[in-house]
CSV table of C-alpha atoms and ligand atoms in Angstrom, one decimal:
chain,number,residue,atom,x,y,z
A,1277,MET,CA,0.0,0.0,0.0
A,1278,PRO,CA,1.4,3.4,-0.9
A,1279,ASP,CA,1.6,5.9,2.0
A,1280,ARG,CA,-1.5,8.0,2.2
A,1281,PRO,CA,-1.0,11.6,3.2
A,1282,ALA,CA,-2.3,12.3,6.7
A,1283,GLU,CA,-5.8,13.7,6.7
A,1284,PRO,CA,-5.6,17.4,6.3
A,1285,ASN,CA,-7.1,19.8,8.9
A,1286,GLU,CA,-9.3,21.2,6.1
A,1287,LEU,CA,-11.2,18.0,5.9
A,1288,ALA,CA,-12.4,18.0,9.5
A,1289,GLU,CA,-13.3,21.7,9.0
A,1290,LEU,CA,-15.2,21.0,5.8
A,1291,ARG,CA,-17.0,18.0,7.4
A,1292,SER,CA,-18.1,20.0,10.4
A,1293,ARG,CA,-19.4,22.9,8.2
A,1294,LEU,CA,-21.3,20.5,5.9
A,1295,ALA,CA,-22.7,18.6,8.8
A,1296,GLU,CA,-24.2,21.8,10.2
A,1297,ILE,CA,-25.7,22.7,6.9
A,1298,HIS,CA,-27.1,19.2,6.5
A,1299,ASP,CA,-28.7,19.4,10.0
A,1300,LEU,CA,-30.4,22.6,8.9
A,1301,ARG,CA,-31.7,21.0,5.7
A,1302,ARG,CA,-33.0,18.0,7.5
A,1303,ALA,CA,-34.7,20.3,10.2
A,1304,GLN,CA,-36.3,22.0,7.3
A,1305,GLU,CA,-37.6,18.7,6.0
A,1306,VAL,CA,-39.0,17.8,9.3
A,1307,LEU,CA,-40.7,21.2,9.7
A,1308,PHE,CA,-42.2,20.7,6.2
A,1309,TRP,CA,-43.4,17.2,7.2
A,1310,ASP,CA,-44.9,18.6,10.4
A,1311,GLN,CA,-46.6,21.3,8.4
A,1312,THR,CA,-48.4,18.9,6.1
A,1313,VAL,CA,-49.0,16.1,8.5
A,1314,MET,CA,-49.5,17.6,12.0
A,1315,MET,CA,-49.7,21.4,12.1
A,1316,PRO,CA,-53.1,23.1,12.6
A,1317,PRO,CA,-53.9,25.2,9.5
A,1318,GLY,CA,-53.4,28.5,11.4
A,1319,GLY,CA,-49.7,27.8,11.8
A,1320,GLY,CA,-49.1,28.4,8.1
A,1321,PRO,CA,-47.8,31.9,7.9
A,1322,VAL,CA,-45.3,31.6,10.8
A,1323,ARG,CA,-44.2,28.2,9.5
A,1324,GLY,CA,-43.6,29.7,6.1
A,1325,ALA,CA,-41.3,32.3,7.7
A,1326,GLN,CA,-39.5,29.6,9.7
A,1327,LEU,CA,-38.8,27.5,6.6
A,1328,THR,CA,-37.5,30.6,4.7
A,1329,THR,CA,-35.2,31.5,7.6
A,1330,ILE,CA,-33.6,28.0,7.7
A,1331,ASP,CA,-33.4,27.9,3.9
A,1332,ARG,CA,-31.6,31.3,3.8
A,1333,ILE,CA,-29.2,30.4,6.7
A,1334,ALA,CA,-28.3,27.0,5.1
A,1335,HIS,CA,-27.7,28.7,1.7
A,1336,GLU,CA,-25.6,31.5,3.2
A,1337,ARG,CA,-23.5,29.1,5.2
A,1338,PHE,CA,-22.7,27.0,2.2
A,1339,VAL,CA,-21.9,29.6,-0.5
A,1340,VAL,CA,-19.2,31.5,1.6
A,1341,PRO,CA,-15.7,31.8,0.0
A,1342,GLU,CA,-14.3,29.9,3.0
A,1343,VAL,CA,-16.0,26.6,1.8
A,1344,GLY,CA,-14.3,27.2,-1.6
A,1345,ARG,CA,-10.9,27.7,0.0
A,1346,LEU,CA,-11.3,24.5,2.0
A,1347,LEU,CA,-12.2,22.6,-1.2
A,1348,ASP,CA,-9.2,24.1,-3.0
A,1349,GLY,CA,-7.0,23.2,-0.1
A,1350,LEU,CA,-8.2,19.6,-0.3
A,1351,ALA,CA,-7.6,19.1,-4.1
A,1352,SER,CA,-4.3,17.3,-3.8
A,1353,TYR,CA,-5.5,15.2,-0.9
A,1354,GLU,CA,-8.5,14.3,-3.0
A,1355,GLU,CA,-6.2,13.1,-5.8
A,1356,SER,CA,-4.4,10.8,-3.4
A,1357,LEU,CA,-7.6,9.0,-2.5
A,1358,ASP,CA,-9.5,6.2,-4.1
A,1359,TYR,CA,-12.2,7.8,-6.4
A,1360,ASP,CA,-14.8,5.5,-4.7
A,1361,SER,CA,-13.9,6.5,-1.1
A,1362,ASP,CA,-16.3,8.4,1.0
A,1363,ASP,CA,-13.9,11.3,1.4
A,1364,ALA,CA,-13.1,11.7,-2.3
A,1365,SER,CA,-16.8,11.6,-3.1
A,1366,LEU,CA,-17.6,14.1,-0.4
A,1367,ILE,CA,-15.0,16.6,-1.7
A,1368,ARG,CA,-15.9,16.1,-5.4
A,1369,THR,CA,-19.7,16.3,-4.9
A,1370,SER,CA,-19.4,19.3,-2.5
A,1371,ARG,CA,-17.3,21.2,-5.0
A,1372,ARG,CA,-19.9,20.7,-7.7
A,1373,ASP,CA,-22.7,21.7,-5.4
A,1374,TRP,CA,-20.8,24.8,-4.2
A,1375,GLU,CA,-19.9,26.0,-7.7
A,1376,LYS,CA,-23.5,25.6,-8.7
A,1377,ALA,CA,-25.1,27.2,-5.6
A,1378,ARG,CA,-22.8,30.3,-5.9
A,1379,ARG,CA,-24.0,31.1,-9.4
A,1380,VAL,CA,-27.5,32.2,-8.3
A,1381,PRO,CA,-27.7,35.6,-6.7
A,1382,ALA,CA,-29.5,35.5,-3.3
A,1383,ASP,CA,-32.0,38.1,-4.5
A,1384,LEU,CA,-33.0,36.1,-7.5
A,1385,ALA,CA,-33.4,33.0,-5.4
A,1386,ALA,CA,-35.6,34.9,-2.9
A,1387,GLU,CA,-37.7,36.3,-5.8
A,1388,MET,CA,-38.3,32.8,-7.0
A,1389,VAL,CA,-39.4,31.6,-3.6
A,1390,GLY,CA,-41.7,34.6,-3.2
A,1391,ALA,CA,-43.2,34.3,-6.7
A,1392,ALA,CA,-43.8,30.6,-6.1
A,1393,ALA,CA,-45.6,31.2,-2.8
A,1394,GLU,CA,-47.8,33.9,-4.4
A,1395,ALA,CA,-48.7,31.8,-7.4
A,1396,HIS,CA,-49.7,28.7,-5.5
A,1397,ASP,CA,-53.0,29.9,-4.3
A,1398,ILE,CA,-53.8,31.7,-7.6
A,1399,TRP,CA,-53.1,28.5,-9.4
A,1400,ALA,CA,-55.3,26.4,-7.0
A,1401,LYS,CA,-58.2,28.8,-7.5
A,1402,ALA,CA,-57.7,29.0,-11.3
A,1403,ARG,CA,-57.7,25.2,-11.5
A,1404,GLU,CA,-60.9,25.0,-9.4
A,1405,GLU,CA,-62.6,27.6,-11.5
A,1406,ASN,CA,-61.2,26.5,-14.9
A,1407,ASP,CA,-59.8,30.0,-15.4
A,1408,PHE,CA,-56.4,29.8,-17.2
A,1409,ALA,CA,-56.5,33.6,-17.8
A,1410,SER,CA,-56.2,34.4,-14.1
A,1411,PHE,CA,-53.1,32.2,-13.8
A,1412,LEU,CA,-51.5,33.4,-17.0
A,1413,PRO,CA,-49.6,36.4,-15.5
A,1414,HIS,CA,-48.1,34.2,-12.8
A,1415,LEU,CA,-47.1,31.6,-15.3
A,1416,GLU,CA,-45.4,34.4,-17.3
A,1417,ARG,CA,-43.5,35.5,-14.3
A,1418,ALA,CA,-42.5,32.0,-13.4
A,1419,VAL,CA,-41.1,31.5,-17.0
A,1420,GLU,CA,-39.4,34.9,-16.9
A,1421,LEU,CA,-37.6,34.0,-13.6
A,1422,LYS,CA,-36.5,30.7,-14.9
A,1423,ARG,CA,-35.0,32.4,-17.9
A,1424,ARG,CA,-33.1,34.7,-15.6
A,1425,TYR,CA,-32.0,31.6,-13.6
A,1426,ILE,CA,-30.7,30.0,-16.8
A,1427,ASP,CA,-28.7,33.1,-17.5
A,1428,CYS,CA,-26.8,32.5,-14.3
A,1429,PHE,CA,-25.1,29.5,-16.0
A,1430,GLU,CA,-23.0,29.1,-19.1
A,1431,GLY,CA,-21.7,26.3,-21.3
A,1432,TYR,CA,-24.9,24.5,-21.9
A,1433,ALA,CA,-26.1,23.1,-25.2
A,1434,GLU,CA,-29.7,24.0,-24.6
A,1435,PRO,CA,-31.3,26.3,-22.0
A,1436,TYR,CA,-33.5,23.4,-20.7
A,1437,ASP,CA,-30.3,21.5,-19.7
A,1438,VAL,CA,-29.9,24.0,-16.8
A,1439,LEU,CA,-33.4,23.2,-15.5
A,1440,LEU,CA,-33.0,19.4,-15.9
A,1441,ASP,CA,-29.7,19.5,-14.0
A,1442,ASP,CA,-31.5,20.7,-10.8
A,1443,TYR,CA,-33.3,17.3,-10.6
A,1444,GLU,CA,-31.1,15.0,-12.7
A,1445,PRO,CA,-27.5,16.3,-12.4
A,1446,GLY,CA,-25.5,15.8,-15.6
A,1447,MET,CA,-28.5,14.6,-17.8
A,1448,LYS,CA,-28.8,16.5,-21.1
A,1449,THR,CA,-32.1,17.5,-22.8
A,1450,ALA,CA,-30.9,15.8,-26.0
A,1451,GLU,CA,-30.5,12.5,-24.2
A,1452,VAL,CA,-33.9,12.7,-22.6
A,1453,ARG,CA,-35.4,13.6,-26.0
A,1454,ALA,CA,-33.8,10.6,-27.7
A,1455,VAL,CA,-35.0,8.2,-25.0
A,1456,PHE,CA,-38.5,9.7,-24.9
A,1457,ASP,CA,-38.9,9.7,-28.7
A,1458,GLU,CA,-38.1,6.0,-28.7
A,1459,LEU,CA,-40.6,5.4,-26.0
A,1460,LYS,CA,-43.3,7.5,-27.6
A,1461,ALA,CA,-42.9,5.7,-30.9
A,1462,SER,CA,-43.7,2.4,-29.2
A,1463,LEU,CA,-46.2,3.6,-26.6
A,1464,VAL,CA,-48.7,5.5,-28.8
A,1465,PRO,CA,-49.5,2.4,-30.9
A,1466,LEU,CA,-49.3,0.0,-28.0
A,1467,ILE,CA,-51.8,1.9,-25.9
A,1468,ALA,CA,-54.1,2.3,-28.9
A,1469,GLU,CA,-54.0,-1.5,-29.2
A,1470,VAL,CA,-54.4,-2.6,-25.6
A,1471,ALA,CA,-56.6,0.2,-24.1
A,1472,SER,CA,-59.9,-1.2,-23.0
A,1473,SER,CA,-63.0,0.5,-21.8
A,1474,ASP,CA,-65.6,-2.3,-21.7
A,1475,GLU,CA,-64.5,-4.5,-18.8
A,1476,ASP,CA,-66.6,-4.5,-15.7
A,1477,ASP,CA,-64.4,-3.5,-12.8
A,1478,GLY,CA,-67.0,-1.7,-10.7
A,1479,PHE,CA,-65.7,-3.5,-7.7
A,1480,MET,CA,-62.7,-1.3,-7.8
A,1481,ARG,CA,-64.9,1.6,-6.5
A,1482,GLY,CA,-65.4,-0.1,-3.2
A,1483,PRO,CA,-66.5,0.5,-0.6
A,1484,PHE,CA,-63.1,-0.2,1.1
A,1485,PRO,CA,-63.2,0.7,4.8
A,1486,ILE,CA,-60.4,3.0,5.7
A,1487,ASP,CA,-59.2,1.1,8.8
A,1488,ALA,CA,-58.8,-2.0,6.7
A,1489,GLN,CA,-56.9,0.0,4.1
A,1490,HIS,CA,-54.4,1.2,6.7
A,1491,GLU,CA,-53.9,-2.2,8.2
A,1492,THR,CA,-53.4,-3.7,4.7
A,1493,SER,CA,-51.0,-1.0,3.6
A,1494,LEU,CA,-48.9,-1.6,6.7
A,1495,ARG,CA,-49.0,-5.4,6.2
A,1496,VAL,CA,-47.7,-5.0,2.7
A,1497,ILE,CA,-44.9,-2.6,3.3
A,1498,GLU,CA,-43.8,-4.4,6.4
A,1499,ARG,CA,-43.0,-7.3,4.2
A,1500,PHE,CA,-41.0,-4.9,1.9
A,1501,GLY,CA,-38.8,-3.7,4.8
A,1502,TYR,CA,-40.8,-1.0,6.6
A,1503,ASP,CA,-39.8,-1.3,10.3
A,1504,PRO,CA,-41.6,0.8,12.9
A,1505,GLN,CA,-38.3,1.3,14.7
A,1506,TYR,CA,-37.2,3.5,11.8
A,1507,PHE,CA,-40.3,4.3,9.8
A,1508,ARG,CA,-43.7,6.1,10.3
A,1509,LEU,CA,-46.8,6.1,8.1
A,1510,ASP,CA,-49.1,9.1,8.4
A,1511,LEU,CA,-51.9,10.9,6.6
A,1512,THR,CA,-51.6,13.8,4.2
A,1513,VAL,CA,-53.3,15.4,1.2
A,1514,HIS,CA,-50.5,14.9,-1.3
A,1515,PRO,CA,-48.4,11.8,-0.3
A,1516,PHE,CA,-44.7,12.0,-0.1
A,1517,ALA,CA,-41.7,10.5,1.8
A,1518,ALA,CA,-39.3,12.6,4.0
A,1519,SER,CA,-36.6,11.8,6.4
A,1520,SER,CA,-34.4,13.4,9.1
A,1521,GLY,CA,-31.7,10.8,8.6
A,1522,THR,CA,-31.4,7.1,7.6
A,1523,GLN,CA,-33.0,5.9,10.8
A,1524,ASP,CA,-36.0,8.2,10.8
A,1525,ILE,CA,-38.1,7.8,7.7
A,1526,ARG,CA,-41.5,9.5,7.3
A,1527,LEU,CA,-44.0,8.1,4.8
A,1528,THR,CA,-47.3,9.6,4.1
A,1529,THR,CA,-50.4,8.4,2.4
A,1530,ARG,CA,-54.1,9.1,1.9
A,1531,TYR,CA,-57.3,7.0,2.0
A,1532,THR,CA,-60.7,7.3,0.2
A,1533,ASP,CA,-63.2,4.6,0.7
A,1534,ASN,CA,-64.1,4.3,-3.0
A,1535,ASP,CA,-60.8,3.0,-4.3
A,1536,LEU,CA,-57.7,1.0,-3.3
A,1537,THR,CA,-55.1,3.5,-4.6
A,1538,SER,CA,-53.7,3.7,-1.1
A,1539,LEU,CA,-52.1,0.3,-1.4
A,1540,PHE,CA,-50.0,1.5,-4.4
A,1541,THR,CA,-49.3,4.8,-2.7
A,1542,ALA,CA,-48.0,3.0,0.3
A,1543,MET,CA,-45.7,0.8,-1.8
A,1544,HIS,CA,-44.6,3.8,-3.8
A,1545,GLU,CA,-43.6,5.9,-0.8
A,1546,CYS,CA,-42.1,2.9,0.9
A,1547,GLY,CA,-39.8,2.5,-2.1
A,1548,HIS,CA,-38.6,6.1,-1.6
A,1549,GLY,CA,-38.2,5.4,2.1
A,1550,LEU,CA,-36.2,2.1,1.7
A,1551,TYR,CA,-33.8,4.0,-0.5
A,1552,GLU,CA,-33.1,6.7,2.1
A,1553,HIS,CA,-33.0,4.1,4.9
A,1554,GLY,CA,-30.5,2.0,3.0
A,1555,ILE,CA,-27.9,4.8,2.6
A,1556,SER,CA,-24.6,3.9,4.3
A,1557,GLN,CA,-24.6,5.3,7.8
A,1558,THR,CA,-21.0,6.5,7.2
A,1559,LEU,CA,-22.6,9.2,5.0
A,1560,GLU,CA,-25.0,10.4,7.8
A,1561,ARG,CA,-24.9,14.2,8.3
A,1562,THR,CA,-23.1,14.8,5.0
A,1563,PRO,CA,-24.5,16.1,1.7
A,1564,LEU,CA,-24.0,12.6,0.3
A,1565,CYS,CA,-26.8,11.3,2.6
A,1566,SER,CA,-29.7,11.3,0.1
A,1567,GLY,CA,-30.8,9.5,-3.0
A,1568,VAL,CA,-28.7,10.5,-6.0
A,1569,SER,CA,-31.4,12.1,-8.3
A,1570,SER,CA,-35.1,12.4,-8.8
A,1571,ALA,CA,-35.1,9.7,-11.6
A,1572,LEU,CA,-33.1,7.2,-9.5
A,1573,HIS,CA,-35.4,7.9,-6.5
A,1574,GLU,CA,-38.5,7.4,-8.7
A,1575,SER,CA,-37.0,4.2,-10.1
A,1576,GLN,CA,-37.2,2.7,-6.6
A,1577,SER,CA,-40.8,3.9,-5.8
A,1578,ARG,CA,-41.9,2.5,-9.2
A,1579,LEU,CA,-40.0,-0.7,-8.8
A,1580,TRP,CA,-41.8,-1.5,-5.5
A,1581,GLU,CA,-45.1,-0.1,-6.6
A,1582,ASN,CA,-45.4,-1.4,-10.2
A,1583,ILE,CA,-42.9,-4.1,-11.0
A,1584,VAL,CA,-43.4,-5.8,-7.7
A,1585,GLY,CA,-46.8,-4.5,-6.6
A,1586,ARG,CA,-48.7,-5.0,-9.8
A,1587,SER,CA,-47.2,-8.4,-10.6
A,1588,ARG,CA,-48.9,-11.8,-10.5
A,1589,PRO,CA,-46.5,-13.4,-8.0
A,1590,PHE,CA,-47.1,-10.6,-5.6
A,1591,TRP,CA,-50.9,-11.0,-5.8
A,1592,ASN,CA,-50.7,-14.8,-5.6
A,1593,TYR,CA,-49.5,-14.1,-2.1
A,1594,PHE,CA,-51.5,-11.0,-1.1
A,1595,TYR,CA,-54.9,-11.4,-2.9
A,1596,PRO,CA,-56.4,-13.8,-0.3
A,1597,GLN,CA,-55.4,-11.3,2.5
A,1598,VAL,CA,-56.8,-8.3,0.6
A,1599,GLN,CA,-59.9,-10.2,-0.2
A,1600,ALA,CA,-60.3,-11.1,3.5
A,1601,ALA,CA,-59.7,-7.5,4.5
A,1602,PHE,CA,-62.5,-6.2,2.2
A,1603,PRO,CA,-65.0,-9.1,2.1
A,1604,ASP,CA,-68.1,-7.0,1.3
A,1605,THR,CA,-66.5,-5.8,-2.0
A,1606,LEU,CA,-64.1,-8.5,-3.0
A,1607,ARG,CA,-65.6,-11.8,-1.7
A,1608,ASP,CA,-66.9,-12.8,-5.2
A,1609,VAL,CA,-64.1,-11.2,-7.3
A,1610,GLU,CA,-61.7,-13.7,-8.8
A,1611,GLN,CA,-58.0,-12.9,-8.4
A,1612,ASP,CA,-57.6,-12.7,-12.2
A,1613,ALA,CA,-60.3,-10.0,-12.5
A,1614,PHE,CA,-58.6,-8.1,-9.7
A,1615,TYR,CA,-55.2,-8.4,-11.4
A,1616,ARG,CA,-56.6,-7.1,-14.7
A,1617,ALA,CA,-58.4,-4.2,-13.0
A,1618,ILE,CA,-55.2,-2.9,-11.3
A,1619,ASN,CA,-53.3,-3.2,-14.6
A,1620,ARG,CA,-55.9,-1.8,-16.9
A,1621,VAL,CA,-54.8,0.6,-19.5
A,1622,LYS,CA,-57.2,3.4,-20.2
A,1623,PRO,CA,-56.4,6.9,-21.3
A,1624,SER,CA,-57.5,9.5,-18.8
A,1625,TYR,CA,-57.0,13.2,-18.2
A,1626,ILE,CA,-55.2,13.3,-14.9
A,1627,ARG,CA,-51.5,12.3,-14.7
A,1628,VAL,CA,-51.5,11.2,-11.1
A,1629,ASP,CA,-54.4,8.8,-11.8
A,1630,ALA,CA,-53.0,7.4,-15.0
A,1631,ASP,CA,-52.1,3.7,-15.5
A,1632,GLU,CA,-48.6,2.4,-15.8
A,1633,ALA,CA,-48.4,2.9,-19.6
A,1634,THR,CA,-50.4,6.1,-20.4
A,1635,TYR,CA,-48.6,7.9,-17.5
A,1636,ASN,CA,-45.6,8.3,-19.7
A,1637,LEU,CA,-47.4,10.1,-22.4
A,1638,HIS,CA,-48.6,12.6,-19.9
A,1639,VAL,CA,-45.0,13.2,-18.9
A,1640,ILE,CA,-43.6,13.4,-22.5
A,1641,LEU,CA,-46.3,16.0,-23.3
A,1642,ARG,CA,-45.2,18.2,-20.4
A,1643,PHE,CA,-41.5,17.7,-21.3
A,1644,GLU,CA,-42.1,18.9,-24.9
A,1645,LEU,CA,-44.2,21.9,-23.9
A,1646,GLU,CA,-41.7,23.0,-21.2
A,1647,GLN,CA,-38.9,23.2,-23.7
A,1648,GLU,CA,-41.1,25.3,-26.0
A,1649,LEU,CA,-42.2,27.6,-23.1
A,1650,ILE,CA,-38.6,28.2,-22.1
A,1651,ALA,CA,-37.4,28.7,-25.6
A,1652,GLY,CA,-40.3,31.1,-26.3
A,1653,THR,CA,-41.4,29.2,-29.4
A,1654,ILE,CA,-45.0,29.0,-28.0
A,1655,ALA,CA,-46.9,31.9,-26.6
A,1656,LEU,CA,-48.0,31.3,-23.1
A,1657,ALA,CA,-51.5,32.5,-23.9
A,1658,ASP,CA,-51.7,29.7,-26.5
A,1659,LEU,CA,-50.7,27.0,-24.0
A,1660,PRO,CA,-54.1,25.5,-23.3
A,1661,GLU,CA,-54.7,25.0,-27.1
A,1662,ALA,CA,-51.3,23.4,-27.6
A,1663,TRP,CA,-51.8,21.2,-24.6
A,1664,ASN,CA,-55.2,20.0,-25.8
A,1665,ALA,CA,-54.1,19.3,-29.3
A,1666,ARG,CA,-51.1,17.3,-28.3
A,1667,PHE,CA,-53.0,15.4,-25.7
A,1668,GLU,CA,-55.6,14.2,-28.1
A,1669,GLN,CA,-52.9,13.3,-30.6
A,1670,TYR,CA,-51.1,11.1,-28.0
A,1671,LEU,CA,-53.9,9.8,-25.9
A,1672,GLY,CA,-56.8,9.8,-28.3
A,1673,ILE,CA,-59.3,11.7,-26.1
A,1674,PRO,CA,-60.3,15.4,-26.2
A,1675,ILE,CA,-59.8,17.6,-23.1
A,1676,PRO,CA,-63.1,19.0,-21.8
A,1677,SER,CA,-61.6,21.8,-19.6
A,1678,ASP,CA,-58.3,23.3,-18.5
A,1679,THR,CA,-59.0,22.1,-15.0
A,1680,VAL,CA,-58.3,18.6,-16.1
A,1681,GLY,CA,-55.8,19.8,-18.7
A,1682,VAL,CA,-53.1,22.4,-18.5
A,1683,LEU,CA,-54.1,23.5,-15.0
A,1684,GLN,CA,-54.0,20.1,-13.3
A,1685,ASP,CA,-50.4,20.1,-11.9
A,1686,VAL,CA,-48.9,22.3,-9.2
A,1687,HIS,CA,-45.3,22.2,-10.6
A,1688,TRP,CA,-45.4,25.2,-13.0
A,1689,SER,CA,-46.9,27.6,-10.4
A,1690,GLY,CA,-43.8,26.9,-8.3
A,1691,GLY,CA,-41.4,27.3,-11.2
A,1692,GLY,CA,-40.7,23.5,-11.2
A,1693,PHE,CA,-39.8,23.3,-14.8
A,1694,GLY,CA,-37.5,20.3,-15.5
A,1695,TYR,CA,-39.0,18.0,-12.9
A,1696,PHE,CA,-41.6,16.1,-15.0
A,1697,PRO,CA,-39.2,14.1,-17.2
A,1698,THR,CA,-37.7,12.5,-14.1
A,1699,TYR,CA,-41.0,10.6,-13.5
A,1700,THR,CA,-40.7,8.7,-16.8
A,1701,LEU,CA,-36.9,8.4,-16.6
A,1702,GLY,CA,-37.6,6.7,-13.2
A,1703,ASN,CA,-40.0,4.2,-14.9
A,1704,ILE,CA,-37.4,3.5,-17.5
A,1705,VAL,CA,-34.6,3.0,-15.0
A,1706,SER,CA,-36.8,0.8,-12.7
A,1707,VAL,CA,-36.9,-1.9,-15.4
A,1708,GLN,CA,-33.2,-1.7,-16.2
A,1709,ILE,CA,-32.5,-2.3,-12.5
A,1710,TRP,CA,-35.2,-5.0,-12.2
A,1711,ASP,CA,-33.7,-6.8,-15.2
A,1712,LYS,CA,-30.3,-6.8,-13.5
A,1713,VAL,CA,-31.6,-8.1,-10.2
A,1714,ALA,CA,-33.8,-10.7,-11.9
A,1715,SER,CA,-30.8,-12.0,-13.8
A,1716,GLU,CA,-28.8,-12.4,-10.6
A,1717,LEU,CA,-31.7,-13.7,-8.4
A,1718,PRO,CA,-33.9,-15.8,-10.8
A,1719,ASP,CA,-35.9,-17.1,-7.7
A,1720,LEU,CA,-37.5,-13.8,-6.9
A,1721,PRO,CA,-41.0,-14.5,-8.4
A,1722,ALA,CA,-41.2,-17.7,-6.3
A,1723,GLN,CA,-40.1,-15.7,-3.2
A,1724,PHE,CA,-42.8,-13.1,-3.9
A,1725,GLU,CA,-45.4,-15.8,-4.1
A,1726,ALA,CA,-44.3,-16.8,-0.6
A,1727,GLY,CA,-44.5,-13.2,0.6
A,1728,GLU,CA,-40.7,-12.9,0.8
A,1729,PHE,CA,-39.1,-9.7,-0.4
A,1730,GLY,CA,-36.0,-9.6,1.7
A,1731,GLU,CA,-33.6,-10.8,-0.9
A,1732,LEU,CA,-34.7,-8.1,-3.4
A,1733,HIS,CA,-34.5,-5.5,-0.7
A,1734,ALA,CA,-31.0,-6.6,0.3
A,1735,TRP,CA,-29.8,-6.6,-3.3
A,1736,LEU,CA,-31.1,-3.1,-3.9
A,1737,ARG,CA,-29.6,-1.9,-0.7
A,1738,SER,CA,-26.1,-3.2,-1.3
A,1739,ASN,CA,-26.0,-2.3,-5.0
A,1740,LEU,CA,-27.8,1.1,-5.0
A,1741,TYR,CA,-29.1,2.5,-1.8
A,1742,VAL,CA,-25.9,2.3,0.2
A,1743,LEU,CA,-24.1,4.6,-2.3
A,1744,GLY,CA,-26.3,7.7,-1.5
A,1745,ARG,CA,-25.0,10.6,-3.5
A,1746,LYS,CA,-21.4,9.5,-3.7
A,1747,PHE,CA,-21.4,9.3,-7.5
A,1748,THR,CA,-23.2,11.2,-10.3
A,1749,PRO,CA,-26.5,9.6,-11.4
A,1750,GLN,CA,-24.8,8.3,-14.6
A,1751,GLU,CA,-21.9,6.8,-12.6
A,1752,THR,CA,-24.5,5.3,-10.2
A,1753,LEU,CA,-26.5,3.7,-12.9
A,1754,GLU,CA,-23.3,2.4,-14.6
A,1755,ARG,CA,-22.3,0.7,-11.3
A,1756,VAL,CA,-25.8,-0.8,-10.8
A,1757,VAL,CA,-26.7,-2.0,-14.2
A,1758,GLY,CA,-23.4,-1.7,-16.2
A,1759,GLY,CA,-24.7,0.8,-18.7
A,1760,GLN,CA,-26.5,4.1,-19.4
A,1761,ILE,CA,-30.2,4.9,-19.5
A,1762,ASP,CA,-32.0,2.9,-22.2
A,1763,ALA,CA,-35.7,2.8,-23.0
A,1764,LYS,CA,-35.7,-0.6,-24.7
A,1765,PRO,CA,-36.0,-2.8,-21.5
A,1766,TYR,CA,-39.0,-0.7,-20.4
A,1767,VAL,CA,-40.7,-0.9,-23.8
A,1768,ARG,CA,-40.2,-4.7,-23.8
A,1769,TYR,CA,-41.6,-4.9,-20.2
A,1770,LEU,CA,-44.8,-2.9,-21.1
A,1771,THR,CA,-45.2,-4.7,-24.4
A,1772,GLU,CA,-45.0,-8.2,-22.8
A,1773,LYS,CA,-47.1,-7.4,-19.8
A,1774,LEU,CA,-49.9,-5.5,-21.6
A,1775,GLY,CA,-49.8,-7.8,-24.6
A,1776,ALA,CA,-50.5,-10.7,-22.3
A,1777,LEU,CA,-53.4,-8.9,-20.7
A,1778,ALA,CA,-54.9,-7.9,-23.9
A,1779,ALA,CA,-54.6,-11.4,-25.4
A,1780,ALA,CA,-56.1,-13.1,-22.4
B,413,ZN,ZN1,-42.4,9.2,-6.2
């Protein structure tokens, strides 16, 4: 072994600064969780101020020149380390974060936060009242601010690259476009072929008593790896997963007694939670202690929700339990009819309610429109028309109102351009990872039929979760599946699964 230089003082100093900033970020996350799960509504204004204060302090503490000097001082030590070591990854990733964070002036960042807060309620009202015109000025402002944000950066091939990089670091618009074009070319005809509207699945509208939904959700995710020692499951309006560290994972869900969506929501959020829980504890209280990107994160929620949770082996184990939990509704429903109902492909207006296949066309539509909005090749006032035309082209149904069309998502009101593509990238990656696991553990379907998911969880943990943010998303995927993002496995997965359903 070559002699390694002694650990420089700068490293301890950097670690301690980053740990404090990380603590602030996690406190922010817990306050946000509290706001949406626990807080009485009256606490809103003060909580907003508290979150803004923490955000500002964390940002200010990070972008100071001293952090840059520490990183510079550590350059030669970093060179001496193994690229894969925790310390080399910490220095490398923090340098990238620091250089990026410093480019955005504090006043622009604050203006973006303020505009988003203001636009949120206007958007919610516009959606409710089907009134795009009232939202238009706020959308114009959001786009204008994003263009100023893009101007803070240089050296990109397309302006949209800058926005994408916030959620999927290193990913380029041209790569996403190529992957999505390939997916779209297969999906549009596949959906037209397999979409069904005539099957009787009225039993999916319940009633499903809420207590039984909660018990069943817990029973499922406990088999996935949810452990009450480290996890919670609470109620919220818009489900999400949060954490204050690897040993404190907060999942949220919602229940309505006229559908069983909650089971899939619980599996989805559990997938996010298992990822955060599985990060190496050596990375705790560092900026490496989180999932590596939105798409990789979504690949895990989707893997557990769809590839596992909508599969036949899974239901061979769980259906009798679910049937017993909801006897009034499911007693006379055959497992096959239930399986078909939860995998039914049917074009619908709302993205979050879409099935596994059509979901991606909702995302591709938004990805295309976002690029045109940012480039200015489409006038914002014409957006509803453009949305409706393209929606009908891809999904074959006309949009009856902006409420279920262009106004349905919260993202644009908050300036969240660049986020949507990560949902479908996650679907694509989920199958790449699944194919890899399945090739190494061919016994998994038999294990699922016996209600065993531990080997799958352990594989994902030791090959992906443990890495946290040590590497870029591309490096991470390379390490897990031995290649880059590729739509083909996902297209094959959907074609086989949906083809079999349509043929039966
Ligand atoms: Zn998710």
